[in-house]
Amino acid sequence: MKQGVGLTSLSARQRLTASLAAKGISNDLVLSAIETVPRHLFVDPSIGHLAYEDMALPIGQRQTISQPYVVALMSQAVVEIPNVKSVLEIGTGCGYQAAILSQLVAKVYSIERVHSLALDARLRLQDLKYSNIWLKYGDGQEGWAAHAPFDCIIITASTRSIPSRLKSQLADNGKIIAPKGHRHQQSLVVMERKDDQWQEKKLAPVVFVPLLSGTQQE
């Protein structure tokens, strides 16, 4: 696993993982990934001192890096999938969730629709030498058919229904993890596919920005 870079102390990370464990995050691999990945390098230095607080933080373009508890909850749902090897993430943002996932599965594919965020995330992950993450600038609702099927698809924006193209790129017995609902009432859900039948389980109430189509050149 990657070692943390920067001046933020190990004790701050350990306090964060202890608080996540107290909230019900029980998977040791997930807690280790949260402790190891240097979250302060995924946010602006001016707010780096807040990186190991359990809170969402702005990353520009009206987007945020998700609260660590939500990142951990989604990641824990991923590792509960038997023999999970490949994950598609819709909404790279700053790259933090992809970095966490890279500690847990063999291959992470991630799509970001905002050009500046995609570029920054690519450079950041390269600098930190994450070698099992593949990024693409594009419309996340289209998925990444060239690398399908995926064992898991994570969507980091809210939607009322999962786009059909994403569903078609999920492996049988795979899972989609996504916030579903409207702007003011969302639930993080796990949808499992079995022989084209879908089972859905709610994990927690959440608040995410909406899933948008197309791309944004800025």
CSV table of C-alpha atoms in Angstrom, one decimal:
chain,number,residue,atom,x,y,z
A,1,MET,CA,0.0,0.0,0.0
A,2,LYS,CA,1.1,3.6,-0.6
A,3,GLN,CA,2.6,5.4,2.4
A,4,GLY,CA,1.2,8.8,3.3
A,5,VAL,CA,3.0,11.8,2.0
A,6,GLY,CA,3.2,15.2,3.8
A,7,LEU,CA,3.2,16.6,7.3
A,8,THR,CA,-0.2,15.3,8.5
A,9,SER,CA,0.4,13.0,11.5
A,10,LEU,CA,-0.4,9.4,11.6
A,11,SER,CA,-2.2,10.0,14.9
A,12,ALA,CA,-4.8,12.2,13.0
A,13,ARG,CA,-5.4,9.4,10.6
A,14,GLN,CA,-5.8,6.9,13.4
A,15,ARG,CA,-8.3,9.1,15.1
A,16,LEU,CA,-10.3,9.2,11.9
A,17,THR,CA,-10.3,5.4,11.5
A,18,ALA,CA,-11.2,5.0,15.1
A,19,SER,CA,-14.2,7.2,14.6
A,20,LEU,CA,-15.2,5.3,11.5
A,21,ALA,CA,-15.0,2.0,13.4
A,22,ALA,CA,-17.2,3.5,16.1
A,23,LYS,CA,-19.8,4.3,13.4
A,24,GLY,CA,-19.9,0.7,12.2
A,25,ILE,CA,-17.1,0.4,9.6
A,26,SER,CA,-15.7,-3.0,10.5
A,27,ASN,CA,-13.6,-4.2,7.6
A,28,ASP,CA,-9.9,-4.0,8.4
A,29,LEU,CA,-8.9,-3.6,4.8
A,30,VAL,CA,-11.1,-0.6,4.4
A,31,LEU,CA,-9.9,1.0,7.6
A,32,SER,CA,-6.3,0.4,6.6
A,33,ALA,CA,-6.9,2.0,3.3
A,34,ILE,CA,-8.5,5.1,4.9
A,35,GLU,CA,-5.5,5.3,7.3
A,36,THR,CA,-3.0,4.9,4.5
A,37,VAL,CA,-4.2,7.1,1.7
A,38,PRO,CA,-3.1,10.7,2.3
A,39,ARG,CA,-6.4,12.6,2.1
A,40,HIS,CA,-4.7,15.9,2.7
A,41,LEU,CA,-3.1,15.7,-0.7
A,42,PHE,CA,-6.5,15.4,-2.4
A,43,VAL,CA,-7.7,18.8,-1.1
A,44,ASP,CA,-6.4,22.4,-1.4
A,45,PRO,CA,-3.5,23.0,1.1
A,46,SER,CA,-5.5,25.8,2.7
A,47,ILE,CA,-8.0,23.2,4.1
A,48,GLY,CA,-5.5,20.4,4.5
A,49,HIS,CA,-5.8,20.7,8.3
A,50,LEU,CA,-9.4,19.5,7.9
A,51,ALA,CA,-8.6,16.5,5.8
A,52,TYR,CA,-8.8,13.9,8.6
A,53,GLU,CA,-12.1,15.3,10.0
A,54,ASP,CA,-15.1,13.2,9.1
A,55,MET,CA,-16.6,15.8,6.7
A,56,ALA,CA,-17.0,16.6,3.1
A,57,LEU,CA,-14.7,19.3,1.7
A,58,PRO,CA,-14.8,21.5,-1.4
A,59,ILE,CA,-12.6,20.5,-4.4
A,60,GLY,CA,-13.7,23.2,-6.9
A,61,GLN,CA,-16.2,23.2,-9.8
A,62,ARG,CA,-19.1,23.0,-7.2
A,63,GLN,CA,-17.9,19.5,-6.2
A,64,THR,CA,-16.8,18.0,-3.0
A,65,ILE,CA,-14.6,15.2,-1.7
A,66,SER,CA,-17.0,12.9,0.1
A,67,GLN,CA,-17.2,12.5,3.9
A,68,PRO,CA,-14.8,9.7,4.9
A,69,TYR,CA,-17.6,7.7,6.5
A,70,VAL,CA,-19.5,7.6,3.2
A,71,VAL,CA,-16.3,6.7,1.3
A,72,ALA,CA,-15.7,3.9,3.8
A,73,LEU,CA,-19.3,2.7,3.7
A,74,MET,CA,-19.2,2.4,-0.1
A,75,SER,CA,-15.8,0.8,0.0
A,76,GLN,CA,-17.0,-1.8,2.6
A,77,ALA,CA,-19.9,-2.7,0.3
A,78,VAL,CA,-17.4,-3.3,-2.5
A,79,VAL,CA,-15.1,-5.7,-0.6
A,80,GLU,CA,-18.2,-7.7,0.5
A,81,ILE,CA,-18.6,-8.8,-3.1
A,82,PRO,CA,-17.1,-12.3,-3.5
A,83,ASN,CA,-14.0,-12.3,-5.7
A,84,VAL,CA,-14.4,-8.7,-6.7
A,85,LYS,CA,-11.6,-7.6,-9.0
A,86,SER,CA,-12.7,-4.7,-11.1
A,87,VAL,CA,-14.6,-1.6,-10.2
A,88,LEU,CA,-16.0,1.2,-12.4
A,89,GLU,CA,-16.4,4.6,-10.6
A,90,ILE,CA,-18.7,7.2,-12.1
A,91,GLY,CA,-17.4,10.6,-10.9
A,92,THR,CA,-13.7,10.7,-10.2
A,93,GLY,CA,-13.7,14.1,-8.5
A,94,CYS,CA,-10.3,14.6,-6.9
A,95,GLY,CA,-9.5,10.9,-7.1
A,96,TYR,CA,-9.7,10.0,-3.4
A,97,GLN,CA,-12.3,7.3,-3.7
A,98,ALA,CA,-10.4,5.7,-6.6
A,99,ALA,CA,-7.2,5.8,-4.5
A,100,ILE,CA,-9.1,4.0,-1.6
A,101,LEU,CA,-10.5,1.4,-4.0
A,102,SER,CA,-7.1,0.8,-5.5
A,103,GLN,CA,-6.0,-0.6,-2.2
A,104,LEU,CA,-8.9,-3.1,-2.2
A,105,VAL,CA,-9.3,-4.4,-5.7
A,106,ALA,CA,-7.0,-5.3,-8.7
A,107,LYS,CA,-8.4,-2.7,-11.2
A,108,VAL,CA,-10.2,0.6,-10.8
A,109,TYR,CA,-11.6,2.4,-13.8
A,110,SER,CA,-12.9,5.9,-13.2
A,111,ILE,CA,-14.7,8.5,-15.4
A,112,GLU,CA,-15.0,12.2,-14.7
A,113,ARG,CA,-17.2,14.6,-16.8
A,114,VAL,CA,-15.5,17.9,-15.7
A,115,HIS,CA,-12.3,18.3,-17.7
A,116,SER,CA,-10.3,20.3,-15.1
A,117,LEU,CA,-11.1,17.7,-12.3
A,118,ALA,CA,-10.2,14.8,-14.6
A,119,LEU,CA,-6.8,16.4,-15.4
A,120,ASP,CA,-6.0,17.3,-11.8
A,121,ALA,CA,-7.0,13.8,-10.6
A,122,ARG,CA,-4.9,12.1,-13.3
A,123,LEU,CA,-1.8,14.1,-12.3
A,124,ARG,CA,-2.3,13.6,-8.6
A,125,LEU,CA,-2.7,9.9,-8.9
A,126,GLN,CA,0.3,9.6,-11.1
A,127,ASP,CA,2.4,11.7,-8.7
A,128,LEU,CA,1.3,9.4,-5.9
A,129,LYS,CA,2.2,6.4,-8.1
A,130,TYR,CA,-1.1,4.6,-8.1
A,131,SER,CA,-0.6,2.1,-10.9
A,132,ASN,CA,-3.9,0.1,-11.0
A,133,ILE,CA,-6.2,3.1,-11.7
A,134,TRP,CA,-7.3,4.0,-15.2
A,135,LEU,CA,-9.0,7.4,-15.7
A,136,LYS,CA,-11.1,8.8,-18.5
A,137,TYR,CA,-12.6,12.2,-19.2
A,138,GLY,CA,-16.1,11.6,-20.5
A,139,ASP,CA,-19.8,11.1,-19.8
A,140,GLY,CA,-20.1,8.7,-16.9
A,141,GLN,CA,-23.6,7.7,-17.8
A,142,GLU,CA,-22.1,6.0,-20.9
A,143,GLY,CA,-19.9,3.8,-18.8
A,144,TRP,CA,-16.7,2.3,-20.2
A,145,ALA,CA,-17.8,-0.6,-22.4
A,146,ALA,CA,-14.3,-1.5,-23.5
A,147,HIS,CA,-13.4,-2.8,-20.0
A,148,ALA,CA,-16.8,-4.3,-19.1
A,149,PRO,CA,-18.2,-6.3,-17.4
A,150,PHE,CA,-17.3,-4.9,-14.0
A,151,ASP,CA,-17.8,-6.7,-10.7
A,152,CYS,CA,-19.0,-3.4,-9.2
A,153,ILE,CA,-20.0,0.0,-10.3
A,154,ILE,CA,-19.9,3.0,-7.9
A,155,ILE,CA,-21.8,6.1,-8.7
A,156,THR,CA,-20.7,9.2,-6.7
A,157,ALA,CA,-23.6,11.4,-7.7
A,158,SER,CA,-27.3,11.0,-7.0
A,159,THR,CA,-29.8,9.7,-9.5
A,160,ARG,CA,-33.5,8.6,-9.4
A,161,SER,CA,-32.8,5.6,-11.6
A,162,ILE,CA,-29.6,3.9,-12.7
A,163,PRO,CA,-28.7,4.5,-16.4
A,164,SER,CA,-29.4,1.4,-18.5
A,165,ARG,CA,-26.0,1.6,-20.1
A,166,LEU,CA,-24.4,1.2,-16.7
A,167,LYS,CA,-26.6,-1.7,-15.8
A,168,SER,CA,-25.6,-3.5,-19.0
A,169,GLN,CA,-21.9,-3.2,-18.1
A,170,LEU,CA,-22.3,-5.0,-14.7
A,171,ALA,CA,-21.3,-8.6,-14.4
A,172,ASP,CA,-23.8,-11.1,-13.2
A,173,ASN,CA,-23.8,-11.3,-9.4
A,174,GLY,CA,-22.2,-7.8,-9.5
A,175,LYS,CA,-23.4,-4.8,-7.5
A,176,ILE,CA,-24.1,-1.1,-8.2
A,177,ILE,CA,-23.5,1.2,-5.2
A,178,ALA,CA,-25.1,4.6,-5.6
A,179,PRO,CA,-27.1,7.4,-3.9
A,180,LYS,CA,-30.7,7.3,-5.1
A,181,GLY,CA,-33.4,9.8,-4.7
A,182,HIS,CA,-34.0,13.5,-5.3
A,183,ARG,CA,-32.1,16.6,-4.2
A,184,HIS,CA,-33.3,16.7,-0.6
A,185,GLN,CA,-33.9,13.0,0.1
A,186,GLN,CA,-31.4,10.4,-0.9
A,187,SER,CA,-30.3,6.9,0.3
A,188,LEU,CA,-27.1,5.1,-0.4
A,189,VAL,CA,-28.2,1.8,-1.9
A,190,VAL,CA,-26.6,-1.5,-3.0
A,191,MET,CA,-28.2,-3.0,-6.1
A,192,GLU,CA,-27.3,-6.7,-6.8
A,193,ARG,CA,-27.8,-8.3,-10.2
A,194,LYS,CA,-28.7,-11.9,-10.4
A,195,ASP,CA,-29.8,-13.3,-13.8
A,196,ASP,CA,-31.1,-9.9,-14.8
A,197,GLN,CA,-33.1,-9.7,-11.6
A,198,TRP,CA,-32.3,-6.8,-9.2
A,199,GLN,CA,-32.3,-6.8,-5.4
A,200,GLU,CA,-31.9,-3.4,-3.6
A,201,LYS,CA,-30.7,-2.7,-0.1
A,202,LYS,CA,-30.5,0.7,1.6
A,203,LEU,CA,-27.4,1.5,3.6
A,204,ALA,CA,-27.7,5.1,4.9
A,205,PRO,CA,-29.2,8.5,4.2
A,206,VAL,CA,-26.8,10.7,2.2
A,207,VAL,CA,-26.5,13.9,0.2
A,208,PHE,CA,-24.7,13.9,-3.1
A,209,VAL,CA,-24.7,16.3,-6.1
A,210,PRO,CA,-26.9,15.1,-9.0
A,211,LEU,CA,-25.7,12.8,-11.7
A,212,LEU,CA,-25.4,14.9,-14.9
A,213,SER,CA,-25.0,13.8,-18.5
A,214,GLY,CA,-22.5,15.1,-21.0
A,215,THR,CA,-19.1,16.7,-20.3
A,216,GLN,CA,-17.9,20.1,-19.0
A,217,GLN,CA,-14.9,21.7,-20.6
A,218,GLU,CA,-13.4,23.9,-17.9
